[in-house]
Tab-separated table of C-alpha atoms in Angstrom:
chain	number	residue	atom	x	y	z
A	83	MET	CA	-203.568	33.743	49.221
A	84	ARG	CA	-204.720	34.109	45.299
A	85	VAL	CA	-201.590	33.054	44.331
A	86	ARG	CA	-200.790	28.946	44.234
A	87	TRP	CA	-196.757	28.613	44.420
A	88	ALA	CA	-195.869	25.215	42.399
A	89	LEU	CA	-193.796	22.874	44.205
A	90	ALA	CA	-191.758	23.361	41.411
A	91	VAL	CA	-190.759	26.756	40.921
A	92	ALA	CA	-189.886	26.963	44.375
A	93	ALA	CA	-187.885	24.666	43.814
A	94	LEU	CA	-186.274	27.216	40.924
A	95	GLY	CA	-185.307	29.425	43.248
A	96	GLY	CA	-187.149	31.790	40.351
A	97	LEU	CA	-185.022	30.473	37.480
A	98	LEU	CA	-187.167	31.179	33.975
A	99	ALA	CA	-188.995	28.416	32.713
A	100	SER	CA	-187.080	26.880	30.690
A	101	CYS	CA	-186.491	27.079	26.700
A	102	GLY	CA	-189.276	26.901	23.979
A	103	PRO	CA	-189.977	25.977	20.229
A	104	GLY	CA	-186.379	28.536	18.418
A	105	GLY	CA	-184.585	28.581	21.935
A	106	ASP	CA	-186.833	31.528	23.440
A	107	HIS	CA	-185.469	32.571	27.020
A	108	ARG	CA	-188.253	34.548	27.799
A	109	VAL	CA	-190.642	33.822	30.898
A	110	GLN	CA	-193.714	31.461	29.581
A	111	VAL	CA	-197.338	32.897	30.423
A	112	VAL	CA	-200.116	31.492	30.115
A	113	ALA	CA	-203.849	33.810	30.017
A	114	SER	CA	-206.944	31.714	29.845
A	115	PHE	CA	-208.862	35.672	28.311
A	116	TYR	CA	-208.242	38.865	26.904
A	117	PRO	CA	-207.553	40.764	29.986
A	118	LEU	CA	-205.891	38.714	31.131
A	119	ALA	CA	-202.824	38.490	28.181
A	120	TRP	CA	-202.583	42.111	27.755
A	121	VAL	CA	-201.516	42.619	31.596
A	122	ALA	CA	-198.989	39.879	31.308
A	123	SER	CA	-198.281	40.964	27.685
A	124	GLU	CA	-197.333	45.114	28.780
A	125	VAL	CA	-196.407	43.712	32.802
A	126	GLY	CA	-193.730	41.754	31.510
A	127	GLY	CA	-192.426	42.679	27.978
A	128	PRO	CA	-189.814	41.336	26.341
A	129	ARG	CA	-188.867	39.315	28.809
A	130	VAL	CA	-192.802	38.036	28.867
A	131	SER	CA	-194.148	35.644	25.934
A	132	VAL	CA	-198.076	35.414	26.901
A	133	GLU	CA	-200.605	33.032	24.651
A	134	ASP	CA	-204.081	33.878	25.196
A	135	LEU	CA	-206.635	30.689	25.569
A	136	THR	CA	-209.309	32.318	23.685
A	137	PRO	CA	-209.126	33.342	19.625
A	138	PRO	CA	-209.806	36.196	18.274
A	139	GLY	CA	-214.268	36.207	18.428
A	140	GLY	CA	-214.251	33.576	20.796
A	141	GLU	CA	-216.632	33.712	24.011
A	142	ALA	CA	-214.359	33.607	26.740
A	143	HIS	CA	-216.868	31.932	29.167
A	144	GLU	CA	-217.258	28.735	26.496
A	145	ALA	CA	-213.561	28.159	25.900
A	146	THR	CA	-212.126	25.209	25.287
A	147	LEU	CA	-208.424	23.632	24.663
A	148	GLY	CA	-207.047	21.542	21.809
A	149	ALA	CA	-204.243	19.719	22.596
A	150	SER	CA	-201.692	22.077	22.171
A	151	GLN	CA	-203.256	24.773	24.702
A	152	ARG	CA	-203.025	21.580	26.815
A	153	ALA	CA	-199.221	20.907	26.142
A	154	ALA	CA	-199.015	25.414	26.581
A	155	VAL	CA	-200.714	25.093	30.516
A	156	GLU	CA	-199.104	22.012	32.128
A	157	ASP	CA	-195.580	23.934	30.733
A	158	ALA	CA	-196.139	27.869	31.504
A	159	ALA	CA	-194.210	28.495	34.144
A	160	ILE	CA	-197.051	31.028	34.617
A	161	VAL	CA	-200.753	30.279	34.340
A	162	LEU	CA	-203.624	32.887	34.158
A	163	VAL	CA	-207.430	32.680	34.935
A	164	LEU	CA	-209.743	34.151	36.032
A	165	GLY	CA	-211.400	31.275	39.124
A	166	PHE	CA	-213.963	30.298	40.589
A	167	GLY	CA	-215.017	28.432	37.005
A	168	PHE	CA	-215.382	31.171	34.741
A	169	GLN	CA	-213.490	28.871	32.307
A	170	PRO	CA	-214.355	25.609	33.430
A	171	ASP	CA	-211.963	23.653	30.539
A	172	ILE	CA	-208.510	25.941	31.329
A	173	GLU	CA	-209.582	25.815	34.943
A	174	ARG	CA	-209.182	21.563	34.983
A	175	ALA	CA	-206.687	22.806	32.828
A	176	ALA	CA	-204.402	24.706	35.168
A	177	ALA	CA	-205.324	21.858	37.698
A	178	ASP	CA	-202.129	20.164	35.675
A	179	ALA	CA	-200.067	23.145	35.043
A	180	SER	CA	-196.639	22.458	36.305
A	181	GLY	CA	-195.664	26.153	37.470
A	182	THR	CA	-196.995	29.047	39.179
A	183	VAL	CA	-200.741	29.162	38.362
A	184	VAL	CA	-202.998	32.414	39.942
A	185	ARG	CA	-206.059	33.462	40.223
A	186	VAL	CA	-206.540	36.674	39.754
A	187	ALA	CA	-209.983	37.312	40.709
A	188	ASP	CA	-209.073	35.732	44.374
A	189	GLY	CA	-209.775	38.661	47.042
A	190	LEU	CA	-211.512	40.414	45.007
A	191	ALA	CA	-215.324	41.914	45.806
A	192	LEU	CA	-217.438	40.324	43.540
A	193	MET	CA	-220.214	40.309	42.773
A	194	PRO	CA	-223.553	37.217	42.930
A	195	GLY	CA	-223.683	35.661	39.337
A	196	GLY	CA	-226.098	33.802	37.780
A	197	ASP	CA	-226.277	31.448	34.399
A	198	ASP	CA	-224.588	29.144	36.463
A	199	LEU	CA	-221.945	30.862	36.960
A	200	ARG	CA	-221.800	31.582	40.141
A	201	TYR	CA	-219.573	34.773	40.574
A	202	ASP	CA	-220.179	38.067	38.257
A	203	PRO	CA	-217.001	37.857	35.816
A	204	HIS	CA	-217.007	41.734	34.322
A	205	VAL	CA	-214.094	42.633	36.906
A	206	TRP	CA	-211.760	43.268	34.283
A	207	LEU	CA	-214.227	46.397	32.759
A	208	ASP	CA	-213.986	47.731	36.598
A	209	PRO	CA	-210.552	49.790	36.558
A	210	PRO	CA	-209.643	49.364	40.279
A	211	MET	CA	-210.471	45.870	39.853
A	212	MET	CA	-208.157	45.785	37.381
A	213	ARG	CA	-205.170	47.665	39.458
A	214	SER	CA	-205.896	44.664	42.069
A	215	ILE	CA	-205.835	42.660	38.874
A	216	VAL	CA	-202.457	43.983	37.381
A	217	GLU	CA	-200.092	43.699	41.603
A	218	GLU	CA	-200.961	40.152	41.061
A	219	VAL	CA	-199.555	39.640	37.796
A	220	ALA	CA	-197.228	41.495	38.833
A	221	GLY	CA	-196.181	39.764	41.995
A	222	ALA	CA	-196.503	36.344	40.401
A	223	LEU	CA	-193.813	37.319	37.145
A	224	ARG	CA	-190.970	38.643	40.356
A	225	ALA	CA	-191.404	35.469	42.002
A	226	VAL	CA	-190.926	33.563	38.723
A	227	ASP	CA	-187.938	35.576	37.578
A	228	ARG	CA	-186.531	37.219	39.908
A	229	ALA	CA	-183.630	38.624	37.088
A	230	GLY	CA	-185.979	40.640	36.309
A	231	ALA	CA	-187.894	42.603	38.879
A	232	GLU	CA	-186.589	45.421	38.303
A	233	GLY	CA	-188.567	46.519	35.407
A	234	TYR	CA	-191.554	43.879	35.847
A	235	ARG	CA	-192.073	46.604	39.346
A	236	ARG	CA	-191.474	49.773	36.390
A	237	ARG	CA	-193.631	48.585	34.096
A	238	ALA	CA	-196.562	47.327	36.416
A	239	ALA	CA	-196.643	51.156	38.324
A	240	ALA	CA	-196.488	52.872	34.512
A	241	LEU	CA	-199.803	50.070	33.614
A	242	ASP	CA	-201.193	51.509	37.188
A	243	GLU	CA	-200.733	55.570	36.878
A	244	GLU	CA	-202.770	54.546	33.362
A	245	LEU	CA	-205.203	52.764	34.678
A	246	ARG	CA	-205.740	54.937	37.814
A	247	SER	CA	-206.202	57.587	34.679
A	248	LEU	CA	-209.111	55.119	32.629
A	249	ASP	CA	-210.620	55.699	35.743
A	250	ALA	CA	-210.439	59.391	36.498
A	251	ALA	CA	-211.611	59.842	32.847
A	252	TYR	CA	-214.977	57.675	33.867
A	253	ARG	CA	-215.153	59.195	36.955
A	254	GLU	CA	-215.461	63.274	35.370
A	255	GLY	CA	-217.276	61.268	32.225
A	256	LEU	CA	-219.801	60.633	33.754
A	257	ALA	CA	-220.409	62.825	36.509
A	258	ASP	CA	-223.234	64.732	35.168
A	259	CYS	CA	-225.523	62.773	32.754
A	260	ALA	CA	-228.901	62.945	32.047
A	261	TYR	CA	-229.554	59.577	32.938
A	262	ARG	CA	-228.232	56.750	35.478
A	263	THR	CA	-229.853	53.416	33.951
A	264	ILE	CA	-228.770	52.088	31.097
A	265	VAL	CA	-230.428	48.376	29.143
A	266	VAL	CA	-227.991	46.346	28.072
A	267	THR	CA	-227.738	43.861	25.488
A	268	HIS	CA	-225.453	41.335	28.040
A	269	GLU	CA	-225.202	42.081	30.850
A	270	ALA	CA	-221.472	42.908	31.486
A	271	PHE	CA	-221.570	45.560	33.296
A	272	GLY	CA	-222.215	45.194	36.638
A	273	TYR	CA	-218.801	45.999	38.210
A	274	LEU	CA	-218.619	49.408	35.785
A	275	ALA	CA	-221.844	50.153	36.545
A	276	ARG	CA	-221.397	49.888	40.530
A	277	ARG	CA	-217.587	52.224	40.429
A	278	TYR	CA	-219.755	54.897	38.919
A	279	ARG	CA	-223.351	55.169	40.167
A	280	LEU	CA	-225.466	53.956	37.425
A	281	ARG	CA	-227.017	51.084	37.176
A	282	GLN	CA	-228.074	48.457	34.170
A	283	VAL	CA	-231.396	46.490	32.497
A	284	GLY	CA	-230.546	42.998	31.825
A	285	ILE	CA	-232.282	41.316	28.001
A	286	GLU	CA	-229.337	39.007	28.446
A	287	GLY	CA	-227.930	37.363	31.359
A	288	LEU	CA	-224.610	37.211	32.454
A	289	ALA	CA	-223.367	33.961	30.118
A	290	PRO	CA	-223.748	35.637	26.635
A	291	GLU	CA	-225.221	32.342	25.238
A	292	SER	CA	-228.680	33.147	27.537
A	293	GLU	CA	-231.470	34.017	25.514
A	294	PRO	CA	-233.717	36.952	25.966
A	295	THR	CA	-237.418	36.331	26.525
A	296	ALA	CA	-240.050	38.237	25.841
A	297	ALA	CA	-240.836	38.652	29.237
A	298	ALA	CA	-237.544	41.123	29.849
A	299	VAL	CA	-237.079	42.754	26.035
A	300	GLN	CA	-240.418	44.232	27.128
A	301	ALA	CA	-239.401	45.089	30.059
A	302	ALA	CA	-235.748	46.842	28.300
A	303	ILE	CA	-238.522	48.681	26.741
A	304	GLN	CA	-240.396	49.882	28.866
A	305	ALA	CA	-237.713	51.420	31.135
A	306	ILE	CA	-236.344	53.116	28.061
A	307	ARG	CA	-240.192	55.398	26.780
A	308	SER	CA	-240.955	55.669	30.363
A	309	GLY	CA	-237.489	57.507	31.049
A	310	ALA	CA	-236.065	55.188	33.347
A	311	ALA	CA	-233.461	54.609	31.986
A	312	ALA	CA	-231.242	55.886	28.528
A	313	PRO	CA	-233.110	56.249	25.399
A	314	ALA	CA	-230.696	53.963	23.699
A	315	VAL	CA	-229.136	50.223	23.816
A	316	PHE	CA	-226.101	49.012	24.679
A	317	HIS	CA	-225.316	45.758	22.607
A	318	GLU	CA	-222.404	43.620	22.612
A	319	ALA	CA	-220.359	43.679	18.956
A	320	THR	CA	-220.738	39.583	17.933
A	321	PRO	CA	-223.665	38.540	16.275
A	322	GLU	CA	-226.159	37.681	17.860
A	323	GLY	CA	-225.686	40.916	20.267
A	324	VAL	CA	-226.013	43.296	17.211
A	325	ARG	CA	-229.156	41.442	16.438
A	326	THR	CA	-230.698	41.572	19.512
A	327	GLY	CA	-229.817	45.604	19.937
A	328	ARG	CA	-230.281	46.542	17.088
A	329	GLY	CA	-234.141	44.516	16.985
A	330	VAL	CA	-235.137	46.281	20.378
A	331	ALA	CA	-234.090	49.981	19.903
A	332	GLN	CA	-235.496	49.123	16.441
A	333	ASP	CA	-238.658	48.595	18.493
A	334	ALA	CA	-238.361	51.215	21.538
A	335	GLY	CA	-237.831	53.962	18.655
A	336	VAL	CA	-234.048	54.284	20.446
A	337	PRO	CA	-230.594	53.840	18.821
A	338	ALA	CA	-228.494	51.240	19.071
A	339	LEU	CA	-225.041	51.777	20.655
A	340	ALA	CA	-221.744	49.246	20.912
A	341	LEU	CA	-219.725	48.594	24.177
A	342	SER	CA	-217.110	45.617	23.867
A	343	THR	CA	-216.673	43.335	27.269
A	344	LEU	CA	-212.881	42.971	25.765
A	345	GLU	CA	-213.111	38.792	26.284
A	346	SER	CA	-211.394	38.603	23.554
A	347	PRO	CA	-208.957	40.284	21.655
A	348	PRO	CA	-210.731	43.411	19.890
A	349	ALA	CA	-210.359	44.084	16.406
A	350	SER	CA	-208.440	47.690	16.928
A	351	GLY	CA	-206.267	49.070	19.116
A	352	ASP	CA	-205.944	48.178	23.202
A	353	TYR	CA	-207.941	47.639	26.791
A	354	LEU	CA	-207.366	51.156	27.307
A	355	SER	CA	-208.131	52.783	23.931
A	356	VAL	CA	-211.370	50.090	24.484
A	357	MET	CA	-212.744	50.731	27.046
A	358	ARG	CA	-212.310	55.198	26.669
A	359	ARG	CA	-213.733	54.435	23.334
A	360	ASN	CA	-216.851	52.528	26.238
A	361	LEU	CA	-216.983	55.401	27.935
A	362	GLU	CA	-217.687	57.577	24.921
A	363	VAL	CA	-220.505	55.319	24.074
A	364	LEU	CA	-221.626	55.429	27.238
A	365	ARG	CA	-221.616	58.931	27.756
A	366	GLU	CA	-223.740	59.292	23.817
A	367	GLY	CA	-226.196	57.224	25.706
A	368	LEU	CA	-226.966	59.069	28.702
A	369	ARG	CA	-226.690	62.583	27.443
A	370	CYS	CA	-224.005	63.567	29.428
A	371	ARG	CA	-222.721	67.117	29.824
């Protein structure tokens, strides 16, 4: 099963989590990084308090916990993690949680990993996979807080419809493009590429801290110059991503275009708006009609 129901939760028979500071009677949810926190907030609504353990601008893979965050993990009614060692420090802390631990990637069709990652973790960039994650989170909330079950079901259904619409927009928007291959600084778009019949050529690996090799840079430039890849370099908005993306783009004589990996809270907007912005960037670079 994807969800490990803690004995303490079962004994309480689905009651709400204990009051938080200041008499907060909301269900306390801890999410390991932004996409999971966003889902929990959208599905949970006013009955849920969500803490995101990856700070804005932080690398989710490298996230480490302070003492207060470890205490939050231990005490939360629900702890949301991706699983398979994507965030080692957080997953170790989750082993001591008294509440429900949801490993949302369990049961998903995962792609092989690299850079010391067993699997490619970037499932949240695939809208249909996000629909599965919504279903998992909603199920955990209904089990922990039975009194709010109907609201969770209703909000999950609305979010599912939004993700269906997002998927349809990607299918339509990327259906007729001059190119099908993208050069990316960080190989975060494997699931998205698989879903929408694209191919990514990575300058760096799956882990954002990996360094680009001269061979990888040269291969990317050659793919662009030969017409095998779109005439653009897609990069993260991180300082390293911008530096690498702009440098390779300049050498190849093409524009550098920013794509968000959504590993931490965006500076503006939310998951849906950023994913739609990513679609427009892809359409520009791939020269879609």
